[in-house]
Coordinates of C-alpha atoms in Angstrom, one line a residue:
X856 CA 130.8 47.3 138.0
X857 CA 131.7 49.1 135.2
X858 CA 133.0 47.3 131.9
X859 CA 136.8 47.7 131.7
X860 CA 138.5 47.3 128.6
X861 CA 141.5 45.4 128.3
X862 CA 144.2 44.6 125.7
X863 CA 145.1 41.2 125.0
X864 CA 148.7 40.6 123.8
X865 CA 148.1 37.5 121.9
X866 CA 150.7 35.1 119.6
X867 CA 151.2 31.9 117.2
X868 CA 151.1 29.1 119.8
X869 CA 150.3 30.3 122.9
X870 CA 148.7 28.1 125.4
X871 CA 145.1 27.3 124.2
X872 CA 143.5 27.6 127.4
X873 CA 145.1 30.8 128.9
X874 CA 144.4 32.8 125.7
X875 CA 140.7 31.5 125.5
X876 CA 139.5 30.6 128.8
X877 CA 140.3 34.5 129.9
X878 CA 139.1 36.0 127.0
X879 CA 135.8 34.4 126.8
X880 CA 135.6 34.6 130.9
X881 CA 136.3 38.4 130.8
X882 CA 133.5 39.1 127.6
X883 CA 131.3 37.1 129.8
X884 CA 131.2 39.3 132.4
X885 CA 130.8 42.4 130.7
X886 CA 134.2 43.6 129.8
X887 CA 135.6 44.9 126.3
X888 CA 138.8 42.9 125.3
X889 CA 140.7 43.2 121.9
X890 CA 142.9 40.3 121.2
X891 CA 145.7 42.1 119.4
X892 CA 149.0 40.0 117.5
X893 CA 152.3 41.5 116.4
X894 CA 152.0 42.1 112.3
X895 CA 148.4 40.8 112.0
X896 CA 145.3 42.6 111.5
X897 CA 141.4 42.3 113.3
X898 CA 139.8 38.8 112.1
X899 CA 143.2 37.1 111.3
X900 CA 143.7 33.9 112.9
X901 CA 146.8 32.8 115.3
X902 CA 147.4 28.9 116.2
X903 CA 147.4 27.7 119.9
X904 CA 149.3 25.3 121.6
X905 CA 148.4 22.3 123.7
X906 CA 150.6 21.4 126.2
X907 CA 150.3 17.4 127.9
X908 CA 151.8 15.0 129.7
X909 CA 151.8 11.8 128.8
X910 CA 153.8 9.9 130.9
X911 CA 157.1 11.2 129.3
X912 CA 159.4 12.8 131.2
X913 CA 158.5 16.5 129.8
X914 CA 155.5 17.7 128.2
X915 CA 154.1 17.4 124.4
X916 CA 152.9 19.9 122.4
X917 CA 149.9 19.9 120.2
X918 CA 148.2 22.3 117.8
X919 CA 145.2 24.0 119.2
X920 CA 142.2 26.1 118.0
X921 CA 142.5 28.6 115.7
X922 CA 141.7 31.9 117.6
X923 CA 140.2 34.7 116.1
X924 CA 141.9 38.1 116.9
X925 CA 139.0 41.4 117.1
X926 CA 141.3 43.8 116.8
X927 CA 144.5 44.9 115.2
X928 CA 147.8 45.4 116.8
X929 CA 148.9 48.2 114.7
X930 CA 146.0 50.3 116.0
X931 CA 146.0 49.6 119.1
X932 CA 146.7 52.6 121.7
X933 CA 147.4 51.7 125.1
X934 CA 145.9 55.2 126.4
X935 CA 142.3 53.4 125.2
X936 CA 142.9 50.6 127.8
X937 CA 142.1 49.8 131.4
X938 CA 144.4 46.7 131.7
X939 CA 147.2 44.7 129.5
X940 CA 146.7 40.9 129.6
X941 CA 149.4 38.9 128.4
X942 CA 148.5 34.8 128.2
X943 CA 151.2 32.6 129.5
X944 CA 152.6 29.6 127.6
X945 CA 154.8 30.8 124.7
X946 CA 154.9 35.1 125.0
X947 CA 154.1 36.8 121.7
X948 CA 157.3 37.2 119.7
X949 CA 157.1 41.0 119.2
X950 CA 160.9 41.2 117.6
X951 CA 159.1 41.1 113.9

């Protein structure tokens, strides 16, 4: 199979595990994927979030890791991309 490569829109607090778990899956397996941000640049960091419950009636939410981003958003050019990957939990606020 040939390596794809694939955009990652990433931001501050997404869910830890579906921004790294994917990321590192899809790098393990030979693709290419640049985790981009909204206003930051390649080797800026963005927080993740940690979501639990612990016998309360909704979720809590924790600080994460701090992930690495290896590209940056502003040069990003969706004509240089196989596939978009957005992680779930909180989406990327792109409104700044």
């Amino acid at each position: 199979m040939a390596a794809k490569r694939i955009l990652m829109l990433c931001g501050d607090f997404g869910e830890d595990y579906e921004t790294m778990v994917p990321f590192q899956a899809l790098l393990a397996v030979g693709h290419i994927v640049h985790a981009v941000c909204p206003g930051k640049a390649s080797g800026d960091h963005i927080a993740t979030a940690i979501h639990d419950f612990e016998g309360d009636q909704t979720y809590t939410e924790k600080r994460g890791h701090n992930f690495t981003l290896n590209a940056t958003f502003a040069e990003a050019r969706p004509e240089n991309y196989d596939a978009l990957l957005i992680p779930g939990g909180r989406a990327p606020n792109t409104s700044g």
